[in-house]
Coordinates of C-alpha atoms and ligand atoms in Angstrom, one line a residue:
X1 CA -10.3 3.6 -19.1
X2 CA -13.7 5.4 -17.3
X3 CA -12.8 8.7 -15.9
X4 CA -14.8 7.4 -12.2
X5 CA -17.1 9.7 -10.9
X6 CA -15.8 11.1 -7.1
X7 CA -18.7 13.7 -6.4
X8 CA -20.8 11.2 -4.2
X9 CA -17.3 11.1 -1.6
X10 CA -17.8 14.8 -0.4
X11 CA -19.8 13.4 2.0
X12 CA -17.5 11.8 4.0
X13 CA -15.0 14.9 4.3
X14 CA -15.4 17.5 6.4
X15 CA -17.7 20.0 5.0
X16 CA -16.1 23.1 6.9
X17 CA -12.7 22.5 7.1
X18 CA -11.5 19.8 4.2
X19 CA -8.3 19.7 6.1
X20 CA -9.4 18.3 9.3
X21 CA -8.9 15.1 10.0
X22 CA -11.6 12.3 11.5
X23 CA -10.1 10.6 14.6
X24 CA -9.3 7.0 14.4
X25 CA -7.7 4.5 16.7
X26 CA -5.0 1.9 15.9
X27 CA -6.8 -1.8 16.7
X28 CA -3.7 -4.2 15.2
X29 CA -0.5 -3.9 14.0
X30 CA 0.9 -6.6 11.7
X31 CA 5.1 -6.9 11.5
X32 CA 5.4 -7.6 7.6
X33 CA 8.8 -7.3 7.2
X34 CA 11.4 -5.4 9.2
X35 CA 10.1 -1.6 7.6
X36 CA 7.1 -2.3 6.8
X37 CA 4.1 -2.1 9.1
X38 CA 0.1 -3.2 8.5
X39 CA -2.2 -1.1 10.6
X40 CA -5.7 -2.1 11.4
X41 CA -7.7 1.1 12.6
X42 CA -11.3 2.2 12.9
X43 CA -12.8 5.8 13.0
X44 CA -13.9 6.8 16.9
X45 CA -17.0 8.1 15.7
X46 CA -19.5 5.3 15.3
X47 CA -21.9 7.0 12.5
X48 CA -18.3 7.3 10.3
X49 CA -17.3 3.9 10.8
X50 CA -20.2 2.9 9.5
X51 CA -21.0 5.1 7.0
X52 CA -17.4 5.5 5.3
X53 CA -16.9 3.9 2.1
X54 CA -14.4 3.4 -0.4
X55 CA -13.2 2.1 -3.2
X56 CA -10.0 -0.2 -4.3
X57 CA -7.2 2.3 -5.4
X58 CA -8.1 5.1 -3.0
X59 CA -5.6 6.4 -0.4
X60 CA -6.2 9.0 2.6
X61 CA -3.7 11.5 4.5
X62 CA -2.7 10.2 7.8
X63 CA -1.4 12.1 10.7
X64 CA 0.6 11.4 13.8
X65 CA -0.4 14.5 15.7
X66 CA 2.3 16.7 16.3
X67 CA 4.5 15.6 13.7
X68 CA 2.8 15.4 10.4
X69 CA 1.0 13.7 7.3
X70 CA 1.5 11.4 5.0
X71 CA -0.2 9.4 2.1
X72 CA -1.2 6.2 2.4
X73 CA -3.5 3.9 0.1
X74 CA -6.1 2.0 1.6
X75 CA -4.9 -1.6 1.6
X76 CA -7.7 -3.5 2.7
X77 CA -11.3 -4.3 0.1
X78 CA -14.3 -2.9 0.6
X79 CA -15.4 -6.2 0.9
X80 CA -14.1 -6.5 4.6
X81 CA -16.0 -3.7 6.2
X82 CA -14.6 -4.6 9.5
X83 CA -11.6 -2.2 9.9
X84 CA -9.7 0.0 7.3
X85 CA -5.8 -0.8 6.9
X86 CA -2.8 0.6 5.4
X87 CA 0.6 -0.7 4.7
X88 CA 3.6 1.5 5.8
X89 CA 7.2 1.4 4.9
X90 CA 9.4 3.3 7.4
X91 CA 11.4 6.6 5.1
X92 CA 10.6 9.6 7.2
X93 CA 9.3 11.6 9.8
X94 CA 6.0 10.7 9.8
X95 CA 6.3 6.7 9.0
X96 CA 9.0 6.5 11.9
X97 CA 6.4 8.6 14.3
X98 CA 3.7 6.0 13.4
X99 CA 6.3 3.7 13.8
X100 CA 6.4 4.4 17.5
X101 CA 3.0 4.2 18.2
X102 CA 0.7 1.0 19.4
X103 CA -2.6 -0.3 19.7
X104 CA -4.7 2.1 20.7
X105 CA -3.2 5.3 19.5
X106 CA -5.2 7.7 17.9
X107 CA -4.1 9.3 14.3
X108 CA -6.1 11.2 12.1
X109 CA -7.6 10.3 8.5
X110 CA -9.0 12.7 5.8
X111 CA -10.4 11.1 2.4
X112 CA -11.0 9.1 0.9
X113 CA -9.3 10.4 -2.0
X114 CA -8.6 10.0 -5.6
X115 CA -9.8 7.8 -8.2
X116 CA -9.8 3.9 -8.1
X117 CA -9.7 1.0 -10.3
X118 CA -11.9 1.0 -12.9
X119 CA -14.3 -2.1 -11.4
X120 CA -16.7 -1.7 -14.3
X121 CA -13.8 -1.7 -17.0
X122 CA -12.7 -4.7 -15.2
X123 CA -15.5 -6.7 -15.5
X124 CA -15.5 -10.2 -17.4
X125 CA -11.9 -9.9 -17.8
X126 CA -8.6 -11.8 -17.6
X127 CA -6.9 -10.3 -14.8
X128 CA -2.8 -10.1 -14.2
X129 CA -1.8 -8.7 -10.7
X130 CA 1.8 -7.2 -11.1
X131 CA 3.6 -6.2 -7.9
X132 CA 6.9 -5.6 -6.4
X133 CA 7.5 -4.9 -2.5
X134 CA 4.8 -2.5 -0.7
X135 CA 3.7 -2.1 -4.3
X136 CA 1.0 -4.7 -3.2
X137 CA -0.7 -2.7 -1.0
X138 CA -2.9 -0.7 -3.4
X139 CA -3.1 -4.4 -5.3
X140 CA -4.6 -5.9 -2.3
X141 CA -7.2 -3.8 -1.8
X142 CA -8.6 -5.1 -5.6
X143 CA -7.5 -8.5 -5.5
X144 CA -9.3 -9.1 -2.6
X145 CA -12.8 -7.1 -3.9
X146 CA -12.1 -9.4 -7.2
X147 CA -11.8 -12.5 -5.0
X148 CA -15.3 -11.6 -2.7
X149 CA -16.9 -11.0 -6.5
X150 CA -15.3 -14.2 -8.3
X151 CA -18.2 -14.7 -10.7
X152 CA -18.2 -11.2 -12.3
X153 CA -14.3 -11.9 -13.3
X154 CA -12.3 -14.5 -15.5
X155 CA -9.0 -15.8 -14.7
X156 CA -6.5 -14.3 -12.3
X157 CA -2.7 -14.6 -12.4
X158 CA -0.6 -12.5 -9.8
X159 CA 2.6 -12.1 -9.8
X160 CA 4.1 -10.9 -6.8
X161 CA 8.2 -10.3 -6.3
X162 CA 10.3 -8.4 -3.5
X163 CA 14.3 -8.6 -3.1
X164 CA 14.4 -11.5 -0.6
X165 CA 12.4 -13.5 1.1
X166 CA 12.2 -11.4 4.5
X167 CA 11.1 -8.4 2.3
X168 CA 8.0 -10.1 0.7
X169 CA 5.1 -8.1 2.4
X170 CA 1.5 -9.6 3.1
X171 CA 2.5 -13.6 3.4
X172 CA -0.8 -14.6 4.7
X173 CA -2.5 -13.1 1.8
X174 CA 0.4 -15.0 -0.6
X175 CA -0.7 -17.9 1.4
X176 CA -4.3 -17.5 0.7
X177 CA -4.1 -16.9 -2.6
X178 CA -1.3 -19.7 -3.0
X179 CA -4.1 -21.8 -1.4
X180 CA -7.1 -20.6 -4.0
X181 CA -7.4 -23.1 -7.0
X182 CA -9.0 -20.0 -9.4
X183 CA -5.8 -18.0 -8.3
X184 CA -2.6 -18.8 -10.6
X185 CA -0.2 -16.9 -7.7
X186 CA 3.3 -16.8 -8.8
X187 CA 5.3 -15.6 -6.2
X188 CA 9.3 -15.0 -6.7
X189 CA 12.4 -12.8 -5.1
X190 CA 15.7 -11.1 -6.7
X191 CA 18.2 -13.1 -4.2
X192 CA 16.6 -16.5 -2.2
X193 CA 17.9 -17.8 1.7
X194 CA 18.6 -21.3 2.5
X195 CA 14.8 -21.8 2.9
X196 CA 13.6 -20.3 -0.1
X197 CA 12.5 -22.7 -2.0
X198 CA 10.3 -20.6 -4.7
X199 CA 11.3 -18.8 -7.6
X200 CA 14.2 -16.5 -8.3
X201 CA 14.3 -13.6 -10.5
X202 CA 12.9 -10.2 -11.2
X203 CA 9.1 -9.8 -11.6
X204 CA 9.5 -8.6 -15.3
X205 CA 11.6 -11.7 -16.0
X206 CA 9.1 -13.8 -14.2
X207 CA 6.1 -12.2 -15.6
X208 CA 7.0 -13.4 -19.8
X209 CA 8.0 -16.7 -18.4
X210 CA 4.1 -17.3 -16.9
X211 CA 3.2 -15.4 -19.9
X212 CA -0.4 -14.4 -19.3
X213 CA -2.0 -13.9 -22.6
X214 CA -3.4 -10.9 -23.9
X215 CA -6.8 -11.5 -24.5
X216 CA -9.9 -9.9 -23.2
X217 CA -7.3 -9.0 -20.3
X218 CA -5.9 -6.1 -18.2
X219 CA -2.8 -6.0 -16.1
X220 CA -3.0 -3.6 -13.0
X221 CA 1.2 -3.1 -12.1
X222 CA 2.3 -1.4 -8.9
X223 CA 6.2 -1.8 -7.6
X224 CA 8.8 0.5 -7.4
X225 CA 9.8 2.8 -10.2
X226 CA 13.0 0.1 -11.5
X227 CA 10.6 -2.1 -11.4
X228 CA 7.4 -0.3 -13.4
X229 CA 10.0 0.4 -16.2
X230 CA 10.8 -3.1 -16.8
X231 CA 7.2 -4.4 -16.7
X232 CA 5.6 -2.0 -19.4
X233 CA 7.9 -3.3 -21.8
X234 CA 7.4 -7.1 -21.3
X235 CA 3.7 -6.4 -20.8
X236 CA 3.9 -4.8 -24.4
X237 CA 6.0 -7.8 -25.5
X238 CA 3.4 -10.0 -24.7
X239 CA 0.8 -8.1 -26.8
X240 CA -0.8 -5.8 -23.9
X241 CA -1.7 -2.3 -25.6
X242 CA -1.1 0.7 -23.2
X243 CA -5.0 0.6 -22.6
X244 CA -4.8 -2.9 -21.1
X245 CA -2.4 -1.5 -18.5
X246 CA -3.3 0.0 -15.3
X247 CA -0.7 1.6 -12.7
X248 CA -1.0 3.7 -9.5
X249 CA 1.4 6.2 -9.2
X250 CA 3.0 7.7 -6.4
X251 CA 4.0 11.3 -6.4
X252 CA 4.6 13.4 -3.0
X253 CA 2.2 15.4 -2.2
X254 CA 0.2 17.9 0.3
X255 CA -3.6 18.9 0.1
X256 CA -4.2 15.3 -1.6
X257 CA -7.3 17.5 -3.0
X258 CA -6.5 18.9 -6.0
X259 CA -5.6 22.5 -4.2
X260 CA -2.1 22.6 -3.4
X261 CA 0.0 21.7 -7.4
X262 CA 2.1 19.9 -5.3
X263 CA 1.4 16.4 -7.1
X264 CA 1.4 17.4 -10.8
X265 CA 2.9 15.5 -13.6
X266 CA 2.5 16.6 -17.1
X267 CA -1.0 18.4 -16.7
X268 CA -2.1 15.9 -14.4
X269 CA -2.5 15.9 -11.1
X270 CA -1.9 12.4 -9.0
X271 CA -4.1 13.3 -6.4
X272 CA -7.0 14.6 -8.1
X273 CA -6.7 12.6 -11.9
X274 CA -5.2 9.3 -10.7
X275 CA -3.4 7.7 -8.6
X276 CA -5.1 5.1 -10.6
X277 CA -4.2 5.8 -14.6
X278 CA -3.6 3.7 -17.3
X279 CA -0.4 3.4 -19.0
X280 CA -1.8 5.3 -22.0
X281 CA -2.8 8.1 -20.3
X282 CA 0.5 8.5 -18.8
X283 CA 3.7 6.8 -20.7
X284 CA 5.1 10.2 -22.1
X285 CA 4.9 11.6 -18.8
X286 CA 6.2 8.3 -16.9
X287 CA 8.6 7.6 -19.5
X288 CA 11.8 10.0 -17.9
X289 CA 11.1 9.6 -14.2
X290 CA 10.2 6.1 -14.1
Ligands
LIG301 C1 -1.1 8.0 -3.6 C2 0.0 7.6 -2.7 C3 -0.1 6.4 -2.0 C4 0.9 6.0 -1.2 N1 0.7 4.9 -0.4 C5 1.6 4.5 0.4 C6 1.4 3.3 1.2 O1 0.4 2.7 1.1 N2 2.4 3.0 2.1 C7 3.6 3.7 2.2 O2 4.4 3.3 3.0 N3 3.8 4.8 1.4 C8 2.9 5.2 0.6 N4 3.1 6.4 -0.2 C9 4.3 7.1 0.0 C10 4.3 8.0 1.3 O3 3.3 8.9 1.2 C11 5.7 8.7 1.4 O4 6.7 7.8 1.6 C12 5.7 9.7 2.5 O5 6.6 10.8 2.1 C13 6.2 9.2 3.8 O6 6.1 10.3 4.8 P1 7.3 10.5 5.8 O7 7.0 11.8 6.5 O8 7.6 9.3 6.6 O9 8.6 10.7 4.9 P2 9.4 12.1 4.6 O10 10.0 12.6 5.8 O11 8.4 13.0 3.9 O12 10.4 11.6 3.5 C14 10.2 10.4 2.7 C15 11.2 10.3 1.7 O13 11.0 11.2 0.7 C16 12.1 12.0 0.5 N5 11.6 13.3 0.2 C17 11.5 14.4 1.1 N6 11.0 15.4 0.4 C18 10.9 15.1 -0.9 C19 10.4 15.8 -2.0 N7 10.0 17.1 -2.0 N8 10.4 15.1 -3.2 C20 10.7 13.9 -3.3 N9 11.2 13.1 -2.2 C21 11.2 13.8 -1.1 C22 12.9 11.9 1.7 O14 14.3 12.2 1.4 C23 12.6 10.5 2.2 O15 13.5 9.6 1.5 C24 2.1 6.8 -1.0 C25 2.2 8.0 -1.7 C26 1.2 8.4 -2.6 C27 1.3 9.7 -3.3
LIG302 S1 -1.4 17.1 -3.5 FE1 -2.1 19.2 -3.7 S2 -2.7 19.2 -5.8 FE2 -2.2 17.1 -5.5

């Protein structure tokens, strides 16, 4: 996979102080399920809004003034220049601070940072979308940029799993892509309602039943750890090499800038190397904590 190049984003951080953050306000917030929050927010200052840019995979540090920051990825494409989102499951003190703000708050942003999906590896390939839970943030934010730029991609299967139905995050987009005919959206959950009337299982189980095939393909995978360990080895079962699989990794962490070592696994660090990596860059790291 491409190392990307992330010189040309120095622009967009603050040259004096990297820490500082650039002001944004909270425009819409979107109940996914009950600990998981979407927030749509723009930058105050009109040149930034413009100007910013990103790419799928990226993530920024957020702060709720007075409390704290946290790491978020960038959940919205590119594409859809109108606002920036993130996705944010409620675990701490910052998530239950933003938690307790509305529309119209301001919180602060630095980045973007990090690497992102390799677009131009990508390119003229079958894609498989694996997620589990708020796993499908990051996801979105490529699915969406592959969907705006159909013609430069081949077929798409997405398979998309949470415990029950009330957990499953970003329905309308499920819905879209349900909706899309060049989309094969497979949608499932570890324990259905009395409404559920899709599938039942666990994504890796799902995933070799739809069994996406191997060729000229890539499969970008993103859940929680239980879930990541599972899906490697029924990815490789259905003849995906480690190079054909993509992950973004989650590991806590401070500066988000490389500074800090607080991120590091093996001699790698998440916030400066990845989060995007493939899974042959990292299975002997991965292999004991996931
Ligand atoms: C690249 C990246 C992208 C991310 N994207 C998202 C996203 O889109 N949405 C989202 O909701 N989250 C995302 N996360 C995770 C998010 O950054 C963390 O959940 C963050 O800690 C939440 O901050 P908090 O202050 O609310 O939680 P904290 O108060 O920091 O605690 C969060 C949880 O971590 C545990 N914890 C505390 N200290 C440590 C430690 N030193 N080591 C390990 N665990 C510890 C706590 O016990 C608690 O369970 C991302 C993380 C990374 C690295
Ligand atoms: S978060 Fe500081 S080095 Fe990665």
């Amino acid at each position: 996979m491409p190392v990307t190049d992330i010189s040309h984003r120095k622009k967009f951080l603050n040259q004096d102080n990297v820490y500082l953050p650039h002001i944004a306000v909270i425009e819409k917030i979107i109940e996914e399920t009950p600990a998981v929050r979407t927030y749509h927010f723009n930058f105050k200052d009109e040149k930034l809004r413009e100007e910013f840019t990103f790419e799928p995979g990226q993530f920024g540090e957020c702060s709720v003034f007075g409390v704290g920051e946290a790491t978020f990825c960038i959940s919205s494409s590119p594409t859809r220049r109108d606002h920036l989102e993130f996705a944010v499951q409620r675990v701490g003190k910052v998530t239950n601070a933003l938690d307790r703000l509305g529309v119209g708050a301001e919180i602060g942003f630095r980045g973007p940072y990090g690497n992102s999906f390799p677009l131009d590896f990508l390119q003229g390939k079958n894609l498989v979308f694996v997620a589990g839970g708020i796993g499908l943030a990051p996801l979105r934010s490529l699915i969406w940029n592959v969907i705006d730029n159909r013609d430069k991609y081949q077929k798409i299967d997405i398979v998309y799993g949470a415990r029950t139905p009330t957990d499953l995050c970003f329905k309308y987009d499920l819905d879209a892509w349900g909706a899309d005919k060049t989309v094969n959206m497979v949608t499932t959950v570890d324990r259905g309602d009395e409404n559920w009337k899709g599938k039942v299982g666990l994504v890796p189980v799902i995933l070799e039943k739809v069994a996406p095939s191997a060729s000229n393909a890539v499969a970008i995978v993103c859940g929680p750890p239980i879930m990541i360990r599972f899906t490697f080895p029924a990815l490789e079962r259905l003849g995906f090499t480690p190079e054909q699989m993509i992950t973004t990794l989650e590991k806590r962490m401070k500066c988000g800038i490389g500074k800090c070592g607080r991120c590091n696994i093996g001699n790698l660090y998440v916030c400066r190397d990845g989060p995007v990596f493939s899974y042959a860059q990292i299975k002997d790291f991965v292999s004991s904590e996931y």
